[in-house]
PDB file of C-alpha atoms and ligand atoms in Angstrom:
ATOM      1  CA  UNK L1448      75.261 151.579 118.234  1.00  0.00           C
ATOM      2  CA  UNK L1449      76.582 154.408 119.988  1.00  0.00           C
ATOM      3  CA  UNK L1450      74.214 157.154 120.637  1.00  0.00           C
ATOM      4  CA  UNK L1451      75.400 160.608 122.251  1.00  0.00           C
ATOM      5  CA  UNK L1452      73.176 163.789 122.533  1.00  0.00           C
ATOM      6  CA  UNK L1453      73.885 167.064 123.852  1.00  0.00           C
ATOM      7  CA  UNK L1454      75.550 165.396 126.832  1.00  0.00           C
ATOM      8  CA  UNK L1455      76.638 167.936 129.573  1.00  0.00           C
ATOM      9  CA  UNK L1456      78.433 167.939 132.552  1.00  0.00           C
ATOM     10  CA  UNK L1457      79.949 170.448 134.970  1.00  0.00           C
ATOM     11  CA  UNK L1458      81.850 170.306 138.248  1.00  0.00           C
ATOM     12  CA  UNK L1459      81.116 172.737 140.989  1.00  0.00           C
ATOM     13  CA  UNK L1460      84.757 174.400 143.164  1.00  0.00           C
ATOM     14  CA  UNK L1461      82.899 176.316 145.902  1.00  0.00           C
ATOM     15  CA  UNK L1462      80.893 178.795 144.206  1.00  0.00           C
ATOM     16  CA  UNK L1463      81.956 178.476 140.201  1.00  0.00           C
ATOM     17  CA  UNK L1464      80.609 176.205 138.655  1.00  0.00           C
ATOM     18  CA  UNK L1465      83.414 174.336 135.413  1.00  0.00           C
ATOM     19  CA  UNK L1466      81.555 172.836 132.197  1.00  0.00           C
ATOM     20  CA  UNK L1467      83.509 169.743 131.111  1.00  0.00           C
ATOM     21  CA  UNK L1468      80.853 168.764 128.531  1.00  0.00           C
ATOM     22  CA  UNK L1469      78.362 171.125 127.076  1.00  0.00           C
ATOM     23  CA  UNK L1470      76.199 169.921 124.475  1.00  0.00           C
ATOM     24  CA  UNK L1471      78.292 166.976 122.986  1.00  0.00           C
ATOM     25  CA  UNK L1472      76.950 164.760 120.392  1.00  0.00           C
ATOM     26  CA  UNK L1473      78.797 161.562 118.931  1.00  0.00           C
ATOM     27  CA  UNK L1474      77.325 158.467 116.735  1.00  0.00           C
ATOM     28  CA  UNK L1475      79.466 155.737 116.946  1.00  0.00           C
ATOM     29  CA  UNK L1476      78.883 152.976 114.255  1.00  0.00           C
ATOM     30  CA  UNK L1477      78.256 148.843 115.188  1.00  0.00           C
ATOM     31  CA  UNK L1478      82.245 147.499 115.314  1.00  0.00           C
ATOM     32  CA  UNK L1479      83.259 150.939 114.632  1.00  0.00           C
ATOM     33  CA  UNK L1480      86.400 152.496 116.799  1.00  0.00           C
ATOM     34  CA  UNK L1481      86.539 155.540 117.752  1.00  0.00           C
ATOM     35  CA  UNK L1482      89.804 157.685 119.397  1.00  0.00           C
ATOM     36  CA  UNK L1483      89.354 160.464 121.414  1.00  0.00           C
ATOM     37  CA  UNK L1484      92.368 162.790 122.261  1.00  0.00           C
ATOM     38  CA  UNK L1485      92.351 166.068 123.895  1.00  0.00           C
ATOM     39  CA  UNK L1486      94.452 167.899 126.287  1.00  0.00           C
ATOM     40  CA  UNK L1487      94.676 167.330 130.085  1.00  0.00           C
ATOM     41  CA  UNK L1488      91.287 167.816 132.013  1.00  0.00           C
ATOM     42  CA  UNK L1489      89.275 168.622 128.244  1.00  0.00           C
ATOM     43  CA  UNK L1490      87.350 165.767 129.748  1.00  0.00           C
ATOM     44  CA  UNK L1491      88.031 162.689 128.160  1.00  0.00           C
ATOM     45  CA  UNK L1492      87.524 160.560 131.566  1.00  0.00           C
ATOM     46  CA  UNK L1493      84.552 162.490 132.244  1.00  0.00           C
ATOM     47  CA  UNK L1494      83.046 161.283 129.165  1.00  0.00           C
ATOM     48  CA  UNK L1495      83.842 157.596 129.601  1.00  0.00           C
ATOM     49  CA  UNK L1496      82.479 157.449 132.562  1.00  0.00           C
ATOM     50  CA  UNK L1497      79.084 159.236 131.376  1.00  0.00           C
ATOM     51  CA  UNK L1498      79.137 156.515 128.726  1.00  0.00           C
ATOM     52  CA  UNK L1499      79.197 153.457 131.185  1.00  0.00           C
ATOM     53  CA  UNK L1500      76.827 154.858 133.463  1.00  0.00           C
ATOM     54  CA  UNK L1501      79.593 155.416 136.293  1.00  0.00           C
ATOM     55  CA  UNK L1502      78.863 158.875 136.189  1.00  0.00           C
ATOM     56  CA  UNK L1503      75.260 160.664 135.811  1.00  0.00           C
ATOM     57  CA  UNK L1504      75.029 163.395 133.164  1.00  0.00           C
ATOM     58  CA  UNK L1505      73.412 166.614 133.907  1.00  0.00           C
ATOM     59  CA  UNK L1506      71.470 167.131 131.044  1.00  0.00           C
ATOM     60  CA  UNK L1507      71.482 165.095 127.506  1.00  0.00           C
ATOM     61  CA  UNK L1508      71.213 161.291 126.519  1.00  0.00           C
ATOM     62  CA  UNK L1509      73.659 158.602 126.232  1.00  0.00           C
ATOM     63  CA  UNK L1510      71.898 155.208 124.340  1.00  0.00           C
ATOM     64  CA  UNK L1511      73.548 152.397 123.344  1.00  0.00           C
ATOM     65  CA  UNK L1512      71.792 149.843 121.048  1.00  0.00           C
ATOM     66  CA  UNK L1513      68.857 151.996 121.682  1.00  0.00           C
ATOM     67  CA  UNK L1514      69.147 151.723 125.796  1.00  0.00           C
ATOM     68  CA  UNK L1515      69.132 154.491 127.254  1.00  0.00           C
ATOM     69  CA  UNK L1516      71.637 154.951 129.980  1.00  0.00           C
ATOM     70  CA  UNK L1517      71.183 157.846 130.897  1.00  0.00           C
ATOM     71  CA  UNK L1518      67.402 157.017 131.751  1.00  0.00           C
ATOM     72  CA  UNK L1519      68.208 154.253 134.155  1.00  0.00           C
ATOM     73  CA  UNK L1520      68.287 154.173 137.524  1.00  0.00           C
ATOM     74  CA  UNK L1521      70.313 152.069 140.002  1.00  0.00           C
ATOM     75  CA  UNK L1522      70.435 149.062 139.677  1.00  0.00           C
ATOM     76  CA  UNK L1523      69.746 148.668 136.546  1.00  0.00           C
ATOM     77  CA  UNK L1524      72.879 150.943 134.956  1.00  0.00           C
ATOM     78  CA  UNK L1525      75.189 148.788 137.098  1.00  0.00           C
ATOM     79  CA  UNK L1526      73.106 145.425 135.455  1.00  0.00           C
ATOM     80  CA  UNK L1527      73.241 147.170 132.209  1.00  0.00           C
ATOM     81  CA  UNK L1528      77.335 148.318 132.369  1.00  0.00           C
ATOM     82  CA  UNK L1529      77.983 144.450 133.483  1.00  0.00           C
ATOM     83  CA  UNK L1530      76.198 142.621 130.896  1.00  0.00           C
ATOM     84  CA  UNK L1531      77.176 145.103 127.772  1.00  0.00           C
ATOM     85  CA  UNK L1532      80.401 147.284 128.663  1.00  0.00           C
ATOM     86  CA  UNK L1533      83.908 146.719 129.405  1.00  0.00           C
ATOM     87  CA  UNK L1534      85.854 149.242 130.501  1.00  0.00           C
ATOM     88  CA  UNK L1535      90.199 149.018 130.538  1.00  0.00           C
ATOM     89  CA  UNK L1536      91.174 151.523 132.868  1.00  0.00           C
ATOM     90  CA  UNK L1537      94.397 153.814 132.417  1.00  0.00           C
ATOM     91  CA  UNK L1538      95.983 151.944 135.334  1.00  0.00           C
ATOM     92  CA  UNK L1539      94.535 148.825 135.392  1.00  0.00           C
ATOM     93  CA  UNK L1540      92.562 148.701 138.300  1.00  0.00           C
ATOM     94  CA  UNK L1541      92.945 144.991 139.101  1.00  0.00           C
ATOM     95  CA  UNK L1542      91.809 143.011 142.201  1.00  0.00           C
ATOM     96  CA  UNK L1543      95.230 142.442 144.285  1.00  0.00           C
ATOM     97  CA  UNK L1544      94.006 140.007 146.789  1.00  0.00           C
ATOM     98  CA  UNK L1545      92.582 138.122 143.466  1.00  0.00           C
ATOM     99  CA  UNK L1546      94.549 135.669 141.255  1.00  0.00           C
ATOM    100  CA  UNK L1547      94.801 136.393 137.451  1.00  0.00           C
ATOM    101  CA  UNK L1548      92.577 134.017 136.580  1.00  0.00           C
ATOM    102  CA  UNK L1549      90.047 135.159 139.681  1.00  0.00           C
ATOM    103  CA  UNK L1550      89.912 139.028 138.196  1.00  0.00           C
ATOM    104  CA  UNK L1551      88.989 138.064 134.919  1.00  0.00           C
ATOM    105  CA  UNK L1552      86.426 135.603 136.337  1.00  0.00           C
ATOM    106  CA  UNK L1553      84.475 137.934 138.692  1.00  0.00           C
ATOM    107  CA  UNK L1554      82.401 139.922 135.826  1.00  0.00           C
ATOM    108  CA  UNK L1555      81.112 136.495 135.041  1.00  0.00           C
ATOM    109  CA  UNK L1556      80.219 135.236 138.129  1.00  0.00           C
ATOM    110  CA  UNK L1557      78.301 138.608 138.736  1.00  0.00           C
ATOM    111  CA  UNK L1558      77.090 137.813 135.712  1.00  0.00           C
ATOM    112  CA  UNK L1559      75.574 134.145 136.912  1.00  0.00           C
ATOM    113  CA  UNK L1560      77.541 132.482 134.611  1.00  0.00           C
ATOM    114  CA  UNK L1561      77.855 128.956 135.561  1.00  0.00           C
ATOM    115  CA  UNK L1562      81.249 128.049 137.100  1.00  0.00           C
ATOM    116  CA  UNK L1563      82.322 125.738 134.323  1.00  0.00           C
ATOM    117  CA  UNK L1564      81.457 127.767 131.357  1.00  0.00           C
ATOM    118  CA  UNK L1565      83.447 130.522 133.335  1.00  0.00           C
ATOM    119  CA  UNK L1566      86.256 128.614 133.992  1.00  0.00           C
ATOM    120  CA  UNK L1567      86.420 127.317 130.219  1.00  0.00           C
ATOM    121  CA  UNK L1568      85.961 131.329 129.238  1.00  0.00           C
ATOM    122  CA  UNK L1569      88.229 132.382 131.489  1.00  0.00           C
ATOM    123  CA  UNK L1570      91.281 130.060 129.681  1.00  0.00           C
ATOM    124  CA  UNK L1571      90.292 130.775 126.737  1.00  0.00           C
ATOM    125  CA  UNK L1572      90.460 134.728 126.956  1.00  0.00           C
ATOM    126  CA  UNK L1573      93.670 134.549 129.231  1.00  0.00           C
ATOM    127  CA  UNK L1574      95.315 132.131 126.461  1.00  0.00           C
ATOM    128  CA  UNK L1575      94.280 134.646 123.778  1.00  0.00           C
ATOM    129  CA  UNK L1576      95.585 137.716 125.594  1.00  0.00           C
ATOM    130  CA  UNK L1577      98.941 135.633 125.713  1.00  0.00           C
ATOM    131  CA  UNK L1578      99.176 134.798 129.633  1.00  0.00           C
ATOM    132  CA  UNK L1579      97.501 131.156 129.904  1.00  0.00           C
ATOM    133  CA  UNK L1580     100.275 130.046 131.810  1.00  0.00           C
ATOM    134  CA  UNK L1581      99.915 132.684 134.644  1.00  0.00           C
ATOM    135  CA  UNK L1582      96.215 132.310 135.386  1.00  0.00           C
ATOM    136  CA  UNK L1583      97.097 131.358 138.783  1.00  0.00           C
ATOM    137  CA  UNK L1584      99.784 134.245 139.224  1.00  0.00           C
ATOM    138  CA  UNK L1585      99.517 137.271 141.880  1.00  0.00           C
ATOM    139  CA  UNK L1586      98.795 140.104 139.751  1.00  0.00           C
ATOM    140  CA  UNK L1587     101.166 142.165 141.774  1.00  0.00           C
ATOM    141  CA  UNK L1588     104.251 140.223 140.299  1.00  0.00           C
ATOM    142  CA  UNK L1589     103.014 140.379 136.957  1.00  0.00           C
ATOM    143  CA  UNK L1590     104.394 143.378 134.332  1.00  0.00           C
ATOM    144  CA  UNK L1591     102.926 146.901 133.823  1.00  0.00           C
ATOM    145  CA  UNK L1592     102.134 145.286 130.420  1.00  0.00           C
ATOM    146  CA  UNK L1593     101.116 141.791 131.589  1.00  0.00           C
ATOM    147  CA  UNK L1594      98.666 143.634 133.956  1.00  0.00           C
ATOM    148  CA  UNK L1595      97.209 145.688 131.630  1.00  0.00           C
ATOM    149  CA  UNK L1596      96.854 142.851 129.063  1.00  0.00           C
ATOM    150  CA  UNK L1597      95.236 140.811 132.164  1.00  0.00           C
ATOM    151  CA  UNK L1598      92.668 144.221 132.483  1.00  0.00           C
ATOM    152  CA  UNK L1599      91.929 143.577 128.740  1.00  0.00           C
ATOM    153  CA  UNK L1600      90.749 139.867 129.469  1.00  0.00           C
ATOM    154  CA  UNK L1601      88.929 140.906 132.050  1.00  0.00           C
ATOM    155  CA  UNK L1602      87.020 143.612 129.802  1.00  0.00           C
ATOM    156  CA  UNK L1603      86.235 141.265 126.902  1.00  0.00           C
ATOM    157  CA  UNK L1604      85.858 138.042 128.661  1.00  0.00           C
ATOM    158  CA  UNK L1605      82.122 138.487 129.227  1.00  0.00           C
ATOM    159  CA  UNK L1606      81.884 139.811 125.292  1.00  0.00           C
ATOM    160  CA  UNK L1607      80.341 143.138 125.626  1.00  0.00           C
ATOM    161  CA  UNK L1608      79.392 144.779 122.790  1.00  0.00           C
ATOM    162  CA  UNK L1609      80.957 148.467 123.662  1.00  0.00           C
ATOM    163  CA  UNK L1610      84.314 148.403 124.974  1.00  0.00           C
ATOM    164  CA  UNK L1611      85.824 151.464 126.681  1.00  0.00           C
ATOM    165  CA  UNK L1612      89.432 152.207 127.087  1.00  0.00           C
ATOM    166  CA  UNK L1613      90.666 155.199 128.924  1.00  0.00           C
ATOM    167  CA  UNK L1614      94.473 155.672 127.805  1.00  0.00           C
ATOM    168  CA  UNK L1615      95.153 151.650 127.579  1.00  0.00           C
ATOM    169  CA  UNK L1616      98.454 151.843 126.767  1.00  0.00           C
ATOM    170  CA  UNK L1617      99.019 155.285 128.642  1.00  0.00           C
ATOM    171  CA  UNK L1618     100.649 153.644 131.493  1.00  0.00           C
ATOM    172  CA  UNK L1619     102.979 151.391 129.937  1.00  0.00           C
ATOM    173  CA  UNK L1620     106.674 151.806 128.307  1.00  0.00           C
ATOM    174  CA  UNK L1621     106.801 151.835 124.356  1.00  0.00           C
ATOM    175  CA  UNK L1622     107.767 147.771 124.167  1.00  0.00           C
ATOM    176  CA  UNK L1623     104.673 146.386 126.298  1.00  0.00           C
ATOM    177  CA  UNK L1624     102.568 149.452 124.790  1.00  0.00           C
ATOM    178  CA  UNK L1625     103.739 147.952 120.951  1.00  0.00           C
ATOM    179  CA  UNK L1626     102.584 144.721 122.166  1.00  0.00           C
ATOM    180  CA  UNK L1627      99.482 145.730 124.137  1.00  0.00           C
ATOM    181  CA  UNK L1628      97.763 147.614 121.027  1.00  0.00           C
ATOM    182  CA  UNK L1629      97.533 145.409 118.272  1.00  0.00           C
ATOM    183  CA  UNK L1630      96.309 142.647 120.522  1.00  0.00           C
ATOM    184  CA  UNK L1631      93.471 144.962 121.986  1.00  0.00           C
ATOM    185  CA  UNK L1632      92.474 145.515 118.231  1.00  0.00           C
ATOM    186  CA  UNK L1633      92.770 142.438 117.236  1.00  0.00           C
ATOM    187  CA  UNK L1634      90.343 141.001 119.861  1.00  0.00           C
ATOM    188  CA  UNK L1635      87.900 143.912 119.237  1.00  0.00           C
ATOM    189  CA  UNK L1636      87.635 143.297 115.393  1.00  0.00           C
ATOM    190  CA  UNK L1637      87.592 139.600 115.634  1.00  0.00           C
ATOM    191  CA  UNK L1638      84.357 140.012 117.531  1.00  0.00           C
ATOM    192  CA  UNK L1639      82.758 142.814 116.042  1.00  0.00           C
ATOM    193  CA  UNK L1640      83.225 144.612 119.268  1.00  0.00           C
ATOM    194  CA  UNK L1641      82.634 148.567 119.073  1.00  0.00           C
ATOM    195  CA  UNK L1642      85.505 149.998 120.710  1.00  0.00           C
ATOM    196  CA  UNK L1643      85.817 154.084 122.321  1.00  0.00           C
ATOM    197  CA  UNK L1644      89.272 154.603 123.725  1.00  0.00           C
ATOM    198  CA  UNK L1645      90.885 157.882 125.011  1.00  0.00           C
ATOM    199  CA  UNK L1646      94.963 157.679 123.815  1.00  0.00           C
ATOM    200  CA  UNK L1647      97.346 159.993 123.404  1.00  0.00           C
ATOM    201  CA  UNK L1648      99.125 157.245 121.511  1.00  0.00           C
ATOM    202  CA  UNK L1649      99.687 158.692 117.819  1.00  0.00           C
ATOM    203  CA  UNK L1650      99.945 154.896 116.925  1.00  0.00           C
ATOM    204  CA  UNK L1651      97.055 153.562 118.304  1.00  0.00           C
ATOM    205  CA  UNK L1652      94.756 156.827 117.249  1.00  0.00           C
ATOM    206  CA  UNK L1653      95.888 156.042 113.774  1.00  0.00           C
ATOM    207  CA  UNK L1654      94.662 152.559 113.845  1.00  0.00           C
ATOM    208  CA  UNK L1655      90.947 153.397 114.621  1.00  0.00           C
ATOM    209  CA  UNK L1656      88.573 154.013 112.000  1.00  0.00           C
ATOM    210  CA  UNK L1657      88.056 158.093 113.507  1.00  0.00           C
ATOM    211  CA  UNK L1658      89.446 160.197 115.711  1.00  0.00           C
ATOM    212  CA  UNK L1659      87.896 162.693 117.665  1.00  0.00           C
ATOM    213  CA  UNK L1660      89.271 165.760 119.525  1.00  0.00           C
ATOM    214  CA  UNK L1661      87.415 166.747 123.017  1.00  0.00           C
ATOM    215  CA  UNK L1662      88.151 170.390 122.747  1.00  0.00           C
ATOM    216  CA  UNK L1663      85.661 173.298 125.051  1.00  0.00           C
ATOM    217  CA  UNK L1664      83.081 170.457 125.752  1.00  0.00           C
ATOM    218  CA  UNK L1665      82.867 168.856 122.379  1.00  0.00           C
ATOM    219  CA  UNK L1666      84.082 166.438 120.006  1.00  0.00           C
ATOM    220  CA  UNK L1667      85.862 168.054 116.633  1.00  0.00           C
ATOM    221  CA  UNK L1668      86.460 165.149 114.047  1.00  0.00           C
ATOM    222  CA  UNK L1669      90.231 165.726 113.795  1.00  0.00           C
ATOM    223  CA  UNK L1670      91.288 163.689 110.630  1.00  0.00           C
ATOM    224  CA  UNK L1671      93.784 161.215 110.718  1.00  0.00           C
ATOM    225  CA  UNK L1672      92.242 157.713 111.003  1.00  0.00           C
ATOM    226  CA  UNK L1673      92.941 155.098 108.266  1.00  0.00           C
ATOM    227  CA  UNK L1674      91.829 151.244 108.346  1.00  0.00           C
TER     228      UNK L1674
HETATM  229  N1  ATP M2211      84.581 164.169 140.436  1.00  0.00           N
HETATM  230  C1  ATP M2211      85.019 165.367 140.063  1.00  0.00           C
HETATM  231  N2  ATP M2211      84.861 166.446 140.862  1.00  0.00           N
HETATM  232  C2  ATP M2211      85.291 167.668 140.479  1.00  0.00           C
HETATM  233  N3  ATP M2211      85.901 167.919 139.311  1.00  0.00           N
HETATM  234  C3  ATP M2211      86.086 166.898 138.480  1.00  0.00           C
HETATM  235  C4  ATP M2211      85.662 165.573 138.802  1.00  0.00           C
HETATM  236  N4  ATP M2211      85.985 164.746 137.763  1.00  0.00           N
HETATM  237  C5  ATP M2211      86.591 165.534 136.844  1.00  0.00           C
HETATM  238  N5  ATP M2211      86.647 166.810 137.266  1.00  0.00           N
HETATM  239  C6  ATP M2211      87.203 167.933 136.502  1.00  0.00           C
HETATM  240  O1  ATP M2211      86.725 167.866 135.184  1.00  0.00           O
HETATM  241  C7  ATP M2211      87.750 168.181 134.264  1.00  0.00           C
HETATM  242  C8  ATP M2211      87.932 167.056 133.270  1.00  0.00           C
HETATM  243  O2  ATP M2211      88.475 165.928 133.938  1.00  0.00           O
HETATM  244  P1  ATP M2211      88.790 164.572 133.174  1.00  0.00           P
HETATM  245  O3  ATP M2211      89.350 163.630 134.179  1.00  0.00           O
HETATM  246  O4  ATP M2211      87.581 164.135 132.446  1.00  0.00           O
HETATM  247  O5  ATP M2211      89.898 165.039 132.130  1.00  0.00           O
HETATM  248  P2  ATP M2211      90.750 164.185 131.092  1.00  0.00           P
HETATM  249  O6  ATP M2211      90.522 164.777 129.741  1.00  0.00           O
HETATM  250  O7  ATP M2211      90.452 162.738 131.274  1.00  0.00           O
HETATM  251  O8  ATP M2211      92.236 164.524 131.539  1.00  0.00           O
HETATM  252  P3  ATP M2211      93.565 163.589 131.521  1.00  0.00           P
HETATM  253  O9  ATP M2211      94.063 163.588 130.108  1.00  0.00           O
HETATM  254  O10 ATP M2211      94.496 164.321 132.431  1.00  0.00           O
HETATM  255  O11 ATP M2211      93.202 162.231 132.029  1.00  0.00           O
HETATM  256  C9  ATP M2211      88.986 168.491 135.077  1.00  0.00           C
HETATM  257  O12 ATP M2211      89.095 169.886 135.213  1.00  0.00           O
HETATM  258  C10 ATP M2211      88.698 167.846 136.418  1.00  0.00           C
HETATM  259  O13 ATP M2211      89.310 168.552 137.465  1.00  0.00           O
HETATM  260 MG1   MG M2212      91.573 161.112 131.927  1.00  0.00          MG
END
């Protein structure tokens, strides 16, 4: 599903030039998910964003379902991310001037999906994520955990096929982070979803089916992983 080949990137600082990624390779399977770990600045973000396209690789090939994304150009990798990715950011990145309900609609209406269907997907993804009853809520006066389980509707309401989570539970306390990760697995498995999240979350790298460690540009397989 999941198709990674000697991806590299480095970051210039004046004249030296720092490889994050040099010559990674991953296969990810169809509904498979992956964890990532790996110390502070090995690059985990980095490869996320290479993944979704928000970031441009300097050598190597990132396909997914046989697309490569790393061959498009703009527009087309923005098209591309929209209609097939979902990303859950570390600290939710939500739309403060939009309603609950509003941020999880907005990939669909880029999307063209017709305002009814939306609506109806929309209160269906909110009620499943537990927060029906706040759709019309300011996300500012919502929860660290409400907002990040609002930033996991908005990631799966449009049913992309490869979700990406950068440390989704990284910026919550252990009670909303308890109740945060089995829901965000749940969803993914009822749908088949193929899920790549970066956690430092012993719990939640235990429940995917691998983990990986991003160590000197590369991903080690590190054990663990049980289900
Ligand atoms: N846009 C950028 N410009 C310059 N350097 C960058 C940029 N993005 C990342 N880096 C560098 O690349 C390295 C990897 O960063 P990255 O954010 O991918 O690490 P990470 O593994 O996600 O770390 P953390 O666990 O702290 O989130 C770091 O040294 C960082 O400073
Ligand atoms: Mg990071």
């Amino acid at each position: 599903m999941l198709t990674i080949r000697q991806l590299s990137r480095s970051f210039r600082e004046g004249e030296v030039l720092h490889p994050v990624l040099d010559g990674l390779n991953a296969d990810v399977g169809s509904g498979e998910s992956i964890a990532i770990t790996g110390r502070s600045g090995s690059g985990k973000s980095t490869l996320l964003n290479l993944i979704s396209g928000i970031d441009r690789a300097d050598a190597g090939t990132v396909a997914i379902d046989g697309r490569e994304v790393t061959a498009m150009a703009e527009p087309e990798r923005t098209l591309f991310r929209r209609a097939h990715i979902g990303f859950v950011y570390q600290f939710f990145n939500l739309i403060p001037t939009l309603d609950v309900a509003e941020n999880v609609r907005l990939v669909l209406e880029l999307n063209g999906v017709a305002a009814r269907a939306a609506r109806q997907r929309v209160a269906e993804v909110l009620a499943a994520v537990g927060l029906g009853a706040r759709a019309h809520s300011a996300v500012e006066q919502l929860s660290g955990g409400e907002q990040q389980r609002v930033a996991i509707a908005r990631a799966l309401v449009h049913e992309p096929r490869l979700l990406l989570a950068d440390e989704p539970t990284g910026n919550l306390d252990e009670e909303s982070a308890r109740a945060v990760l089995p829901l965000l697995l749940s969803l993914v498995r009822a749908r088949g979803t193929t899920l790549v999240m970066v956690t430092h979350d012993g719990a939640l790298a235990r429940a995917a089916n691998r983990t990986l460690e991003l160590r000197a540009g590369r991903l080690h397989p590190s054990g663990g992983g049980g289900t």
